[in-house]
Amino acid sequence: MTTMRKIVLLGATGSIGENTLKVLDGHRDKAQLVGIAARSRWRELSEIARKYSVKNVAIFEESAAKEAESSGAFPAGTRFYTGESGLCELAELPEANLVVTAVVGTLGLRPTLAAIRSRKDVAVASKEILVLAGRFVMNAVREYGVKILPVDSEHNAIFQCIGTEPQRHLDRIILTASGGIFRDSSLEEMSRARPADALKNPNWAMGPKVTVDSSTMANKGLELIEATWLFGLPQEKIDIVVHPQSIIHSMVKFTDGSVLAHLAPPSMTFPIQNCIFYPHRFAGVVPSLDFSQTLSLEFRAPNYEKYKCLRLARECARAGGIAPAIFNAANEIAVDAFLRERVPYLAIPEIIEKTLAAFPLREPSSLEDVLAVDAGARLTASGLI
Ligand code: MG
């Protein structure tokens, strides 16, 4: 590789951040962290800053940033940034050539656009970026001639399967889904689910929000919306298939009927490493699949009656405009209410559906407009609880 990857990692203390560091640990000679950011967890950031000699540190919350700056826990000469503008400045660092966006929620939107506009490649992990602002982000990617690299395991799998095939060879995308913890439960059993039941995920270790999203398949719905933007296919050309083992991370069907699949153990280090070093390949940092062991792969169609969130997401992908942003906002509010035991499990899709019905469909005019819709939908959904 001719050029060293110089990385800004937005969301260094989360699980994507952790896995990114794991990849870097295996390849310290080929990639360097030049900036790190977190919402407020500055103690963890200080450990990362010391271990990787990072000079630029952004902490979104101002009070936490102040504490960090006066703590003496960071290396001498550390430059501190705060607020959304601080995250944007970090994303524009002249020495960086790749920005990994893994901050939770809509916070990653403006910094990602800032990175693109300063002609850096972006590796996108935060779903909100494409779900809310797909059109703006993809337009900017084309305008500034940068690469958008998908970190999510499914999208990265599709990205790898497509390789250098021209768009016209692409027939369908087959997104795989674990089916979540209620894969084998009836709708009746799901109606009695408590937070503790929904928080078990057999295949992936994730935060509570994402684990619940996996159980309702709302996450797959969001991934469907993201895939329409990333790969330029309409939602009806994207199939979803339940694959309980989570070994095939997604597949692509070409116009000649050939299907390519991407297989790897369920570790985020595989897609992250692909994003960091694309188009180069180096040794992996965790063991790959062992085919001398018995390995069975099952597939089944998702039940759209049971996974109502998935049906709603498909409708939003078809409708376009502000619908995906409303879906995302209402889902977040509903899941939060469920986790605090304020609404039953099956109220999650109901809240999403009612929130969607409260907003006339239209195209967003700007990023500010989308963020206003996001805020409005949160208010409406909260009012329904
Ligand atoms: Mg995923």
XYZ file of C-alpha atoms and ligand atoms in Angstrom:
386
model
C 0.000 0.000 0.000
C 1.437 3.287 -1.025
C -0.341 5.630 1.326
C -0.853 5.196 5.021
C -4.471 5.337 6.139
C -4.798 8.343 8.462
C -8.024 7.909 10.307
C -10.445 10.099 12.193
C -12.665 7.889 14.319
C -15.956 9.474 15.341
C -17.434 7.281 18.066
C -14.189 5.805 19.385
C -15.669 4.497 22.652
C -18.563 2.489 21.189
C -18.495 -1.091 19.913
C -17.589 -0.097 16.324
C -14.833 2.100 17.759
C -13.565 -0.799 19.840
C -13.470 -3.115 16.821
C -11.758 -0.428 14.745
C -9.008 -0.229 17.349
C -8.721 -4.021 17.267
C -8.120 -3.843 13.505
C -5.550 -1.050 13.991
C -3.756 -3.101 16.665
C -3.028 -5.713 14.013
C -1.851 -3.149 11.461
C -0.070 -0.347 13.291
C 2.375 0.030 10.381
C -0.362 0.682 7.802
C -2.889 2.869 9.577
C -2.702 5.649 12.080
C -5.345 7.339 14.210
C -5.125 11.114 13.835
C -8.377 12.104 15.547
C -10.891 10.553 17.914
C -14.287 11.676 19.118
C -16.922 10.602 21.606
C -20.116 12.065 22.997
C -18.934 12.389 26.615
C -16.809 9.412 27.743
C -13.512 11.286 27.937
C -11.739 8.912 30.333
C -11.928 6.133 27.756
C -10.875 8.621 25.081
C -7.806 9.589 27.132
C -6.706 5.944 27.247
C -7.096 5.659 23.479
C -5.289 8.995 22.953
C -2.319 7.784 25.000
C -2.152 4.290 23.521
C -2.331 5.488 19.898
C -0.630 8.900 20.358
C -3.651 10.761 19.008
C -3.222 14.530 18.931
C -6.798 15.629 18.130
C -9.664 14.832 20.455
C -13.303 15.911 20.153
C -15.825 15.540 22.948
C -19.327 16.515 21.922
C -20.657 17.561 25.329
C -19.058 20.827 26.366
C -18.954 20.130 30.093
C -17.225 16.799 29.484
C -14.812 18.497 27.074
C -13.895 21.045 29.756
C -13.337 18.303 32.333
C -11.168 16.408 29.861
C -9.070 19.432 29.010
C -8.280 20.229 32.642
C -7.851 16.578 33.686
C -4.243 16.187 32.602
C -5.182 12.693 31.410
C -4.379 13.404 27.761
C -0.915 13.578 26.166
C 0.765 16.989 26.271
C -0.106 19.094 23.219
C -3.517 17.479 22.647
C -5.878 19.718 20.676
C -9.438 19.621 22.011
C -12.634 20.186 20.051
C -16.230 20.295 21.258
C -19.810 20.536 20.054
C -21.090 19.579 16.639
C -18.765 22.141 15.044
C -15.847 20.490 16.853
C -16.789 17.120 15.380
C -16.950 18.736 11.938
C -13.510 20.323 12.407
C -12.105 16.938 13.388
C -13.687 15.381 10.294
C -11.939 18.036 8.177
C -8.432 17.537 9.641
C -6.009 18.120 6.738
C -3.826 15.134 7.674
C -6.761 12.655 7.645
C -7.744 10.633 4.566
C -10.496 8.449 6.043
C -13.260 9.354 8.466
C -15.055 6.512 10.228
C -18.481 7.631 11.464
C -19.749 5.454 14.281
C -21.412 7.965 16.594
C -24.910 7.143 17.763
C -27.900 8.920 16.248
C -28.028 11.965 14.014
C -24.856 13.452 15.502
C -22.748 11.941 12.719
C -24.645 13.637 9.894
C -22.935 17.016 9.607
C -19.411 15.706 10.372
C -19.830 13.061 7.638
C -20.867 15.694 5.101
C -17.969 17.897 6.278
C -15.539 15.012 5.679
C -16.915 14.394 2.186
C -16.675 18.078 1.306
C -13.034 18.120 2.387
C -12.531 15.209 -0.029
C -11.977 12.412 2.442
C -13.266 8.890 2.058
C -15.908 8.025 4.632
C -16.624 4.700 6.303
C -20.188 4.881 7.521
C -21.462 2.841 10.462
C -24.243 5.108 11.760
C -27.505 4.089 10.062
C -29.012 7.561 10.435
C -26.614 9.040 7.909
C -28.160 7.318 4.905
C -31.644 6.749 6.326
C -32.147 10.452 6.993
C -29.892 12.081 4.467
C -29.266 9.483 1.751
C -29.905 11.883 -1.084
C -27.674 14.661 0.324
C -24.859 12.295 1.252
C -24.824 10.399 -2.058
C -24.970 13.660 -4.046
C -21.992 14.980 -2.067
C -20.075 11.710 -2.587
C -20.525 12.096 -6.361
C -19.788 15.818 -6.352
C -16.539 15.523 -4.383
C -15.412 12.233 -5.912
C -14.822 10.371 -2.645
C -15.592 6.799 -1.627
C -18.354 5.854 0.760
C -17.440 2.566 2.434
C -20.153 0.672 4.303
C -19.174 -0.630 7.740
C -22.421 -2.452 8.499
C -21.760 -6.165 7.953
C -24.592 -6.602 5.423
C -23.727 -3.586 3.296
C -20.057 -4.359 3.442
C -20.831 -7.905 2.281
C -22.816 -6.532 -0.676
C -20.043 -4.030 -1.422
C -17.487 -6.862 -1.511
C -19.717 -9.114 -3.656
C -20.331 -6.359 -6.223
C -16.624 -5.628 -6.475
C -15.939 -3.996 -9.825
C -19.091 -5.300 -11.581
C -20.894 -2.524 -13.471
C -24.250 -1.404 -12.073
C -26.100 -2.844 -15.100
C -25.024 -6.382 -14.092
C -26.727 -6.034 -10.716
C -30.129 -7.732 -10.582
C -31.054 -8.140 -6.906
C -29.595 -7.799 -3.450
C -30.356 -10.409 -0.825
C -29.992 -8.928 2.649
C -29.632 -11.567 5.332
C -31.091 -11.172 8.809
C -30.599 -13.206 11.977
C -34.314 -12.901 12.701
C -33.493 -11.812 16.236
C -34.403 -13.454 19.495
C -38.078 -13.989 18.526
C -37.236 -15.827 15.318
C -39.052 -18.949 16.511
C -41.676 -17.205 18.672
C -45.306 -16.651 17.753
C -46.848 -13.200 17.548
C -48.786 -14.128 20.688
C -45.538 -14.896 22.552
C -44.008 -11.671 21.251
C -46.943 -9.689 22.645
C -45.834 -10.679 26.153
C -42.137 -9.846 25.645
C -40.448 -7.832 28.375
C -37.234 -5.823 27.878
C -35.099 -8.633 29.349
C -36.530 -11.067 26.758
C -35.852 -8.751 23.825
C -32.307 -7.976 24.957
C -30.917 -11.436 24.307
C -29.257 -11.703 20.908
C -27.888 -15.096 20.004
C -25.349 -14.022 17.365
C -24.075 -10.491 17.876
C -23.188 -8.540 21.019
C -24.763 -5.096 20.573
C -26.203 -2.234 22.593
C -29.826 -2.405 23.899
C -31.421 -0.245 21.167
C -29.857 -2.251 18.336
C -30.663 -5.557 20.031
C -34.347 -4.643 20.274
C -34.213 -3.430 16.651
C -32.824 -6.816 15.681
C -35.712 -8.566 17.469
C -38.355 -6.433 15.683
C -36.320 -6.473 12.447
C -36.578 -2.674 12.386
C -32.800 -2.781 11.953
C -33.210 -4.785 8.743
C -35.765 -2.236 7.601
C -33.242 0.561 8.177
C -30.609 -1.490 6.354
C -32.999 -1.941 3.428
C -33.371 1.846 3.186
C -29.587 2.315 3.416
C -29.035 -0.297 0.698
C -31.291 1.560 -1.754
C -28.978 4.583 -1.449
C -25.645 2.782 -1.333
C -26.259 0.452 -4.258
C -28.770 2.416 -6.335
C -31.489 -0.247 -6.405
C -35.188 0.309 -5.611
C -36.559 -1.520 -2.539
C -38.446 -4.084 -4.632
C -35.078 -5.305 -5.927
C -33.835 -5.959 -2.395
C -34.946 -9.227 -0.811
C -34.676 -9.962 2.877
C -34.024 -13.493 4.031
C -33.793 -14.844 7.571
C -30.524 -16.708 8.009
C -30.239 -17.774 11.649
C -26.495 -18.563 11.634
C -25.346 -15.043 10.573
C -22.481 -16.555 8.565
C -23.574 -15.242 5.168
C -23.678 -11.489 5.660
C -25.579 -10.802 2.425
C -25.664 -11.821 -1.219
C -25.863 -10.279 -4.659
C -27.635 -11.754 -7.648
C -26.373 -10.687 -11.047
C -28.374 -10.486 -14.277
C -27.061 -13.891 -15.430
C -28.580 -15.502 -12.328
C -25.276 -16.026 -10.508
C -25.429 -15.328 -6.787
C -22.340 -14.275 -4.833
C -22.315 -14.446 -1.045
C -19.947 -13.051 1.553
C -19.142 -15.337 4.473
C -17.279 -14.529 7.666
C -17.640 -15.207 11.375
C -19.926 -12.660 13.078
C -17.163 -10.217 14.027
C -17.281 -6.558 12.993
C -13.508 -6.585 12.470
C -14.058 -8.091 8.993
C -16.160 -5.259 7.512
C -14.166 -2.598 9.383
C -10.868 -3.907 8.061
C -12.298 -3.972 4.545
C -13.331 -0.312 4.882
C -10.017 0.817 6.304
C -7.790 -0.826 3.727
C -10.034 -1.085 0.658
C -9.063 -2.128 -2.000
C -6.129 -3.840 -0.259
C -6.335 -7.000 1.832
C -4.126 -7.871 4.779
C -4.189 -10.617 7.404
C -7.361 -10.644 9.471
C -7.244 -9.931 13.194
C -9.583 -12.733 14.301
C -9.817 -16.330 13.025
C -11.842 -16.881 9.845
C -14.324 -19.687 9.152
C -13.180 -23.251 9.655
C -14.837 -25.515 7.093
C -13.462 -28.656 8.686
C -16.159 -28.074 11.297
C -19.793 -28.886 10.580
C -21.433 -25.789 9.218
C -25.067 -25.598 8.226
C -26.689 -22.616 6.607
C -30.456 -22.170 6.714
C -32.655 -19.619 5.010
C -36.315 -18.703 5.314
C -38.528 -15.859 4.221
C -39.405 -13.312 6.925
C -42.983 -13.227 8.182
C -44.107 -9.648 7.500
C -47.144 -10.103 9.765
C -44.892 -10.941 12.686
C -42.243 -8.373 11.831
C -44.525 -5.398 11.276
C -41.609 -2.943 11.645
C -40.033 -4.550 8.582
C -43.217 -4.120 6.557
C -43.422 -0.454 7.614
C -39.781 0.123 6.689
C -40.400 -1.337 3.246
C -43.357 1.015 2.796
C -41.109 3.926 3.850
C -38.377 2.854 1.419
C -40.993 2.777 -1.342
C -42.467 6.155 -0.342
C -39.061 7.869 0.065
C -38.986 11.574 0.968
C -39.227 12.191 4.694
C -40.810 8.795 5.472
C -37.556 6.978 6.391
C -36.591 9.796 8.781
C -39.984 9.536 10.511
C -39.691 5.758 10.724
C -36.274 6.046 12.344
C -37.286 8.737 14.858
C -40.551 7.046 15.886
C -38.811 3.692 16.258
C -36.169 5.187 18.534
C -38.785 6.770 20.794
C -40.900 3.601 20.841
C -37.948 1.320 21.658
C -36.847 3.638 24.433
C -40.367 3.592 25.909
C -40.462 -0.211 25.657
C -37.089 -0.534 27.396
C -38.408 1.654 30.222
C -41.497 -0.577 30.370
C -43.849 2.238 29.457
C -45.330 0.479 26.419
C -45.699 -3.198 25.465
C -43.453 -4.760 22.838
C -46.014 -4.771 20.048
C -46.678 -1.055 20.580
C -43.360 -0.372 18.819
C -44.737 -0.802 15.257
C -48.034 0.811 16.268
C -46.255 3.971 17.392
C -44.237 4.037 14.165
C -47.350 3.587 12.029
C -49.301 6.330 13.823
C -46.375 8.744 13.671
C -45.981 8.119 9.935
C -49.688 8.832 9.452
C -49.314 12.222 11.145
C -46.958 13.625 8.496
C -47.914 14.264 4.868
C -45.349 12.723 2.538
C -42.948 15.143 0.863
C -39.338 15.506 -0.219
C -36.978 17.131 2.315
C -35.551 20.406 1.035
C -32.308 20.394 3.046
C -30.439 18.684 5.835
C -31.904 21.217 8.278
C -35.366 20.293 7.026
C -34.701 16.572 7.633
C -33.431 17.276 11.126
C -36.572 19.330 11.833
C -38.708 16.408 10.615
C -36.691 14.102 12.876
C -37.382 16.358 15.878
C -41.064 16.718 14.972
C -41.519 12.962 14.600
C -39.905 12.405 18.001
C -42.398 14.796 19.574
C -45.341 13.136 17.844
C -44.172 9.646 18.822
C -43.580 10.725 22.445
C -47.102 12.114 22.503
C -48.434 8.684 21.568
C -46.856 6.984 24.591
Mg -26.233 -5.019 10.266
